[in-house]
């Protein structure tokens, strides 16, 4: 049974505009190309997906794991989480989020106004990062996609697994890429989608550039949907490869 815990957001700070209804979704694919079975690897005393889920759940918002895998779904239910099974045909996490949003559609509209997508490999995601996104949604209620970035060190600048972002002074994303870059910032895998924008994603044209960069967020930009960015402090890991996991365990002194 799915229980909503967003009732505390029924009224806005000025008493006129209602607080937006927000949930957090965590895409988790069992057979990742770069790191198969990644969500189920042990990171200390919990699996990767359990770790990310529990940190998101601390926000007090409805939190769902989205997966095509019965194995992951059973695991999530086992530690007390809620899972939404989606098709194996989804090519990326954003598409999977869109399918989840469709399950919450009602004749009167969607159950949620915004879906916050936290990538399932962000093992060190913090409440502060998520709360900054939530604050932007609650007080500004943007009609575009919202994401975040942090300063990038020299090691990450040369790493093709680290996504780089170029943005203007107002925080509007100008481009995302994986190539080594002597400037720009590190993009973090946290997105907030207005429901109507998320539901459009499956019908947006996929371009060759998106395929070459292997960055799903470029589909929004290539279809004239803005992505606005918030600067956050984040010095943690994203577990993209087995070597990332090994390095994370060494730093955190896990065997």
mmCIF file of C-alpha atoms in Angstrom:
data_model
loop_
_atom_site.group_PDB
_atom_site.id
_atom_site.type_symbol
_atom_site.label_atom_id
_atom_site.label_comp_id
_atom_site.label_asym_id
_atom_site.label_seq_id
_atom_site.Cartn_x
_atom_site.Cartn_y
_atom_site.Cartn_z
ATOM 1 C CA UNK A 1 0.000 0.000 0.000
ATOM 2 C CA UNK A 2 1.322 3.425 -0.974
ATOM 3 C CA UNK A 3 0.870 6.096 1.641
ATOM 4 C CA UNK A 4 1.253 9.790 0.926
ATOM 5 C CA UNK A 5 3.245 11.844 3.424
ATOM 6 C CA UNK A 6 3.006 15.193 1.662
ATOM 7 C CA UNK A 7 0.002 16.474 3.612
ATOM 8 C CA UNK A 8 2.208 18.934 5.490
ATOM 9 C CA UNK A 9 2.625 20.837 2.213
ATOM 10 C CA UNK A 10 -1.044 21.586 1.614
ATOM 11 C CA UNK A 11 -0.759 25.368 2.032
ATOM 12 C CA UNK A 12 1.880 27.730 0.750
ATOM 13 C CA UNK A 13 3.929 30.196 2.776
ATOM 14 C CA UNK A 14 1.691 33.097 1.740
ATOM 15 C CA UNK A 15 -1.594 31.223 2.136
ATOM 16 C CA UNK A 16 -2.748 31.628 -1.484
ATOM 17 C CA UNK A 17 -0.816 29.324 -3.791
ATOM 18 C CA UNK A 18 -0.773 25.706 -2.608
ATOM 19 C CA UNK A 19 2.512 23.960 -2.011
ATOM 20 C CA UNK A 20 3.431 21.741 -4.954
ATOM 21 C CA UNK A 21 3.032 18.002 -4.452
ATOM 22 C CA UNK A 22 6.468 16.424 -4.757
ATOM 23 C CA UNK A 23 7.865 12.907 -4.769
ATOM 24 C CA UNK A 24 11.322 11.417 -5.228
ATOM 25 C CA UNK A 25 11.985 8.685 -7.792
ATOM 26 C CA UNK A 26 15.153 6.589 -8.023
ATOM 27 C CA UNK A 27 15.718 4.695 -11.296
ATOM 28 C CA UNK A 28 17.628 1.441 -10.756
ATOM 29 C CA UNK A 29 18.482 -0.860 -13.659
ATOM 30 C CA UNK A 30 19.889 -4.295 -12.834
ATOM 31 C CA UNK A 31 22.005 -4.816 -15.946
ATOM 32 C CA UNK A 32 23.813 -1.515 -16.294
ATOM 33 C CA UNK A 33 26.209 -1.485 -19.250
ATOM 34 C CA UNK A 34 29.192 -0.127 -17.326
ATOM 35 C CA UNK A 35 28.463 -1.949 -14.052
ATOM 36 C CA UNK A 36 26.024 -4.880 -14.207
ATOM 37 C CA UNK A 37 24.052 -5.575 -10.991
ATOM 38 C CA UNK A 38 25.252 -2.235 -9.615
ATOM 39 C CA UNK A 39 22.159 -1.451 -7.460
ATOM 40 C CA UNK A 40 22.700 -4.694 -5.515
ATOM 41 C CA UNK A 41 26.398 -4.281 -4.652
ATOM 42 C CA UNK A 42 27.194 -3.961 -0.972
ATOM 43 C CA UNK A 43 28.391 -0.560 0.210
ATOM 44 C CA UNK A 44 29.222 -1.093 3.833
ATOM 45 C CA UNK A 45 26.273 -2.746 5.563
ATOM 46 C CA UNK A 46 23.709 -1.853 2.867
ATOM 47 C CA UNK A 47 23.323 -2.262 -0.869
ATOM 48 C CA UNK A 48 23.810 0.758 -3.104
ATOM 49 C CA UNK A 49 20.086 1.129 -3.805
ATOM 50 C CA UNK A 50 19.221 0.739 -0.120
ATOM 51 C CA UNK A 51 21.720 3.452 0.785
ATOM 52 C CA UNK A 52 20.429 5.959 -1.776
ATOM 53 C CA UNK A 53 16.780 5.175 -0.971
ATOM 54 C CA UNK A 54 17.216 5.700 2.757
ATOM 55 C CA UNK A 55 18.931 9.055 2.272
ATOM 56 C CA UNK A 56 16.129 10.245 -0.020
ATOM 57 C CA UNK A 57 13.483 8.979 2.389
ATOM 58 C CA UNK A 58 14.940 11.180 5.122
ATOM 59 C CA UNK A 59 13.471 14.201 3.309
ATOM 60 C CA UNK A 60 9.986 13.106 4.413
ATOM 61 C CA UNK A 61 8.689 12.927 0.854
ATOM 62 C CA UNK A 62 7.163 9.921 -0.895
ATOM 63 C CA UNK A 63 10.063 7.945 -2.354
ATOM 64 C CA UNK A 64 9.888 5.250 -5.041
ATOM 65 C CA UNK A 65 12.480 2.991 -6.634
ATOM 66 C CA UNK A 66 11.825 2.441 -10.349
ATOM 67 C CA UNK A 67 13.117 -0.749 -11.894
ATOM 68 C CA UNK A 68 12.547 -3.417 -14.518
ATOM 69 C CA UNK A 69 13.940 -6.097 -12.197
ATOM 70 C CA UNK A 70 11.879 -8.349 -9.928
ATOM 71 C CA UNK A 71 15.060 -9.045 -7.994
ATOM 72 C CA UNK A 72 15.518 -5.358 -7.187
ATOM 73 C CA UNK A 73 11.800 -4.941 -6.464
ATOM 74 C CA UNK A 74 11.848 -7.786 -3.941
ATOM 75 C CA UNK A 75 14.986 -6.374 -2.350
ATOM 76 C CA UNK A 76 13.433 -2.903 -2.036
ATOM 77 C CA UNK A 77 10.269 -4.301 -0.476
ATOM 78 C CA UNK A 78 12.479 -6.318 1.866
ATOM 79 C CA UNK A 79 14.039 -3.206 3.402
ATOM 80 C CA UNK A 80 10.677 -1.423 3.598
ATOM 81 C CA UNK A 81 10.784 0.663 0.431
ATOM 82 C CA UNK A 82 8.208 1.094 -2.319
ATOM 83 C CA UNK A 83 9.014 -0.034 -5.844
ATOM 84 C CA UNK A 84 7.350 0.616 -9.201
ATOM 85 C CA UNK A 85 8.004 -1.984 -11.882
ATOM 86 C CA UNK A 86 8.566 -0.507 -15.335
ATOM 87 C CA UNK A 87 9.246 -1.972 -18.752
ATOM 88 C CA UNK A 88 12.630 -3.336 -19.793
ATOM 89 C CA UNK A 89 12.388 -1.180 -22.933
ATOM 90 C CA UNK A 90 13.306 2.132 -21.283
ATOM 91 C CA UNK A 91 16.665 3.362 -22.550
ATOM 92 C CA UNK A 92 17.362 5.724 -19.656
ATOM 93 C CA UNK A 93 16.252 6.830 -16.207
ATOM 94 C CA UNK A 94 14.246 9.829 -17.387
ATOM 95 C CA UNK A 95 12.105 7.600 -19.595
ATOM 96 C CA UNK A 96 11.579 5.300 -16.613
ATOM 97 C CA UNK A 97 10.538 8.305 -14.496
ATOM 98 C CA UNK A 98 8.013 9.282 -17.150
ATOM 99 C CA UNK A 99 6.490 5.811 -17.054
ATOM 100 C CA UNK A 100 6.190 6.056 -13.275
ATOM 101 C CA UNK A 101 4.447 9.424 -13.602
ATOM 102 C CA UNK A 102 1.919 7.825 -15.920
ATOM 103 C CA UNK A 103 0.956 5.388 -13.158
ATOM 104 C CA UNK A 104 -0.086 8.329 -10.974
ATOM 105 C CA UNK A 105 -2.299 9.938 -13.612
ATOM 106 C CA UNK A 106 -5.921 10.507 -12.582
ATOM 107 C CA UNK A 107 -8.949 12.020 -14.356
ATOM 108 C CA UNK A 108 -8.311 15.191 -12.333
ATOM 109 C CA UNK A 109 -4.601 15.374 -13.081
ATOM 110 C CA UNK A 110 -1.465 13.770 -11.695
ATOM 111 C CA UNK A 111 -0.956 12.840 -8.054
ATOM 112 C CA UNK A 112 2.272 14.876 -8.036
ATOM 113 C CA UNK A 113 3.246 18.264 -9.482
ATOM 114 C CA UNK A 114 6.989 17.514 -9.535
ATOM 115 C CA UNK A 115 9.108 14.389 -9.717
ATOM 116 C CA UNK A 116 12.641 14.617 -8.327
ATOM 117 C CA UNK A 117 14.900 12.073 -10.003
ATOM 118 C CA UNK A 118 17.868 11.079 -7.837
ATOM 119 C CA UNK A 119 20.248 8.817 -9.730
ATOM 120 C CA UNK A 120 20.626 5.464 -8.041
ATOM 121 C CA UNK A 121 24.430 5.641 -8.155
ATOM 122 C CA UNK A 122 24.677 8.801 -6.005
ATOM 123 C CA UNK A 123 25.823 6.964 -2.910
ATOM 124 C CA UNK A 124 26.827 10.157 -1.087
ATOM 125 C CA UNK A 125 23.699 12.180 -1.878
ATOM 126 C CA UNK A 126 22.945 14.578 0.968
ATOM 127 C CA UNK A 127 19.759 16.034 2.400
ATOM 128 C CA UNK A 128 21.127 19.500 1.714
ATOM 129 C CA UNK A 129 21.370 18.875 -2.036
ATOM 130 C CA UNK A 130 17.826 17.513 -2.269
ATOM 131 C CA UNK A 131 16.403 20.231 -0.023
ATOM 132 C CA UNK A 132 17.867 22.968 -2.221
ATOM 133 C CA UNK A 133 16.014 21.469 -5.174
ATOM 134 C CA UNK A 134 12.829 21.180 -3.101
ATOM 135 C CA UNK A 135 13.155 24.794 -1.952
ATOM 136 C CA UNK A 136 13.325 25.961 -5.580
ATOM 137 C CA UNK A 137 10.202 23.960 -6.414
ATOM 138 C CA UNK A 138 8.209 25.124 -3.407
ATOM 139 C CA UNK A 139 9.010 28.820 -3.594
ATOM 140 C CA UNK A 140 9.334 29.330 -7.359
ATOM 141 C CA UNK A 141 7.327 26.489 -8.911
ATOM 142 C CA UNK A 142 9.359 26.535 -12.155
ATOM 143 C CA UNK A 143 7.918 25.333 -15.447
ATOM 144 C CA UNK A 144 11.271 23.987 -16.675
ATOM 145 C CA UNK A 145 13.573 21.181 -15.561
ATOM 146 C CA UNK A 146 15.724 21.975 -12.509
ATOM 147 C CA UNK A 147 19.066 20.331 -11.775
ATOM 148 C CA UNK A 148 22.290 21.130 -9.910
ATOM 149 C CA UNK A 149 26.049 21.380 -10.213
ATOM 150 C CA UNK A 150 29.132 21.697 -8.060
ATOM 151 C CA UNK A 151 32.725 22.768 -8.577
ATOM 152 C CA UNK A 152 34.873 20.266 -10.437
ATOM 153 C CA UNK A 153 38.365 19.129 -9.480
ATOM 154 C CA UNK A 154 41.146 18.395 -11.972
ATOM 155 C CA UNK A 155 40.775 14.612 -11.718
ATOM 156 C CA UNK A 156 37.084 14.791 -12.631
ATOM 157 C CA UNK A 157 37.772 17.176 -15.509
ATOM 158 C CA UNK A 158 39.684 14.383 -17.264
ATOM 159 C CA UNK A 159 37.234 11.602 -16.376
ATOM 160 C CA UNK A 160 34.726 10.700 -19.141
ATOM 161 C CA UNK A 161 32.395 9.280 -16.480
ATOM 162 C CA UNK A 162 32.102 12.754 -14.934
ATOM 163 C CA UNK A 163 29.436 14.844 -16.660
ATOM 164 C CA UNK A 164 30.401 18.459 -17.260
ATOM 165 C CA UNK A 165 27.995 21.363 -17.667
ATOM 166 C CA UNK A 166 28.366 24.826 -19.145
ATOM 167 C CA UNK A 167 25.865 27.404 -17.928
ATOM 168 C CA UNK A 168 25.280 31.126 -18.069
ATOM 169 C CA UNK A 169 25.348 33.583 -15.144
ATOM 170 C CA UNK A 170 21.676 32.979 -14.400
ATOM 171 C CA UNK A 171 22.180 29.227 -14.079
ATOM 172 C CA UNK A 172 20.627 28.284 -17.407
ATOM 173 C CA UNK A 173 22.318 25.178 -18.817
ATOM 174 C CA UNK A 174 24.002 25.797 -22.156
ATOM 175 C CA UNK A 175 25.515 22.322 -22.737
ATOM 176 C CA UNK A 176 26.366 18.976 -21.140
ATOM 177 C CA UNK A 177 29.250 16.737 -22.173
ATOM 178 C CA UNK A 178 31.613 13.990 -21.007
ATOM 179 C CA UNK A 179 34.852 15.038 -22.703
ATOM 180 C CA UNK A 180 37.774 16.464 -20.774
ATOM 181 C CA UNK A 181 37.195 20.164 -20.190
ATOM 182 C CA UNK A 182 39.447 22.843 -18.631
ATOM 183 C CA UNK A 183 36.446 24.920 -17.504
ATOM 184 C CA UNK A 184 32.811 24.480 -16.516
ATOM 185 C CA UNK A 185 31.327 22.634 -13.547
ATOM 186 C CA UNK A 186 30.425 19.104 -12.541
ATOM 187 C CA UNK A 187 26.827 18.172 -13.197
ATOM 188 C CA UNK A 188 25.115 16.054 -10.546
ATOM 189 C CA UNK A 189 22.517 13.398 -11.279
ATOM 190 C CA UNK A 190 19.559 15.068 -9.582
ATOM 191 C CA UNK A 191 16.678 16.451 -11.664
ATOM 192 C CA UNK A 192 13.296 17.926 -10.861
ATOM 193 C CA UNK A 193 10.684 17.656 -13.591
ATOM 194 C CA UNK A 194 7.316 19.407 -13.727
ATOM 195 C CA UNK A 195 4.882 16.595 -14.378
ATOM 196 C CA UNK A 196 3.687 17.917 -17.733
ATOM 197 C CA UNK A 197 7.298 18.228 -18.971
ATOM 198 C CA UNK A 198 8.199 14.737 -17.770
ATOM 199 C CA UNK A 199 5.198 13.184 -19.481
ATOM 200 C CA UNK A 200 6.287 14.783 -22.783
ATOM 201 C CA UNK A 201 9.731 13.181 -22.681
ATOM 202 C CA UNK A 202 8.801 9.962 -24.472
ATOM 203 C CA UNK A 203 7.493 11.961 -27.448
ATOM 204 C CA UNK A 204 10.490 14.288 -27.739
ATOM 205 C CA UNK A 205 12.837 13.705 -30.643
ATOM 206 C CA UNK A 206 16.024 11.822 -29.762
ATOM 207 C CA UNK A 207 18.978 13.381 -31.569
ATOM 208 C CA UNK A 208 22.299 11.990 -32.710
ATOM 209 C CA UNK A 209 24.097 14.297 -30.280
ATOM 210 C CA UNK A 210 22.239 12.789 -27.315
ATOM 211 C CA UNK A 211 23.284 9.335 -28.499
ATOM 212 C CA UNK A 212 26.913 10.345 -28.996
ATOM 213 C CA UNK A 213 27.221 11.926 -25.556
ATOM 214 C CA UNK A 214 24.992 9.292 -23.926
ATOM 215 C CA UNK A 215 23.342 12.069 -21.902
ATOM 216 C CA UNK A 216 19.565 11.876 -21.728
ATOM 217 C CA UNK A 217 19.118 15.461 -20.466
ATOM 218 C CA UNK A 218 20.248 16.771 -23.848
ATOM 219 C CA UNK A 219 16.906 15.667 -25.264
ATOM 220 C CA UNK A 220 15.196 18.435 -23.303
ATOM 221 C CA UNK A 221 17.620 21.086 -24.551
ATOM 222 C CA UNK A 222 17.460 19.869 -28.149
ATOM 223 C CA UNK A 223 13.684 20.216 -27.977
ATOM 224 C CA UNK A 224 13.743 23.776 -26.565
ATOM 225 C CA UNK A 225 13.020 22.848 -22.932
ATOM 226 C CA UNK A 226 15.269 24.778 -20.542
ATOM 227 C CA UNK A 227 17.247 23.258 -17.687
ATOM 228 C CA UNK A 228 17.945 25.646 -14.812
ATOM 229 C CA UNK A 229 20.788 24.828 -12.442
ATOM 230 C CA UNK A 230 21.386 25.372 -8.732
ATOM 231 C CA UNK A 231 24.883 25.403 -7.267
ATOM 232 C CA UNK A 232 25.346 22.980 -4.361
ATOM 233 C CA UNK A 233 28.184 21.687 -2.221
ATOM 234 C CA UNK A 234 28.910 18.060 -3.056
ATOM 235 C CA UNK A 235 32.205 16.245 -2.717
ATOM 236 C CA UNK A 236 30.853 12.703 -2.767
ATOM 237 C CA UNK A 237 31.008 9.846 -5.236
ATOM 238 C CA UNK A 238 28.820 8.591 -8.014
ATOM 239 C CA UNK A 239 29.296 4.854 -8.494
ATOM 240 C CA UNK A 240 29.538 4.504 -12.266
ATOM 241 C CA UNK A 241 32.091 1.693 -12.492
ATOM 242 C CA UNK A 242 33.592 -1.052 -10.294
ATOM 243 C CA UNK A 243 36.686 1.127 -9.841
ATOM 244 C CA UNK A 244 34.483 3.914 -8.407
ATOM 245 C CA UNK A 245 33.110 1.468 -5.851
ATOM 246 C CA UNK A 246 36.604 0.272 -4.955
ATOM 247 C CA UNK A 247 37.798 3.835 -4.448
ATOM 248 C CA UNK A 248 34.720 4.698 -2.349
ATOM 249 C CA UNK A 249 35.316 1.674 -0.102
ATOM 250 C CA UNK A 250 38.980 2.592 0.336
ATOM 251 C CA UNK A 251 38.138 6.157 1.334
ATOM 252 C CA UNK A 252 35.396 5.016 3.726
ATOM 253 C CA UNK A 253 37.584 2.193 5.088
ATOM 254 C CA UNK A 254 35.349 -0.697 4.037
ATOM 255 C CA UNK A 255 36.900 -4.063 3.202
#
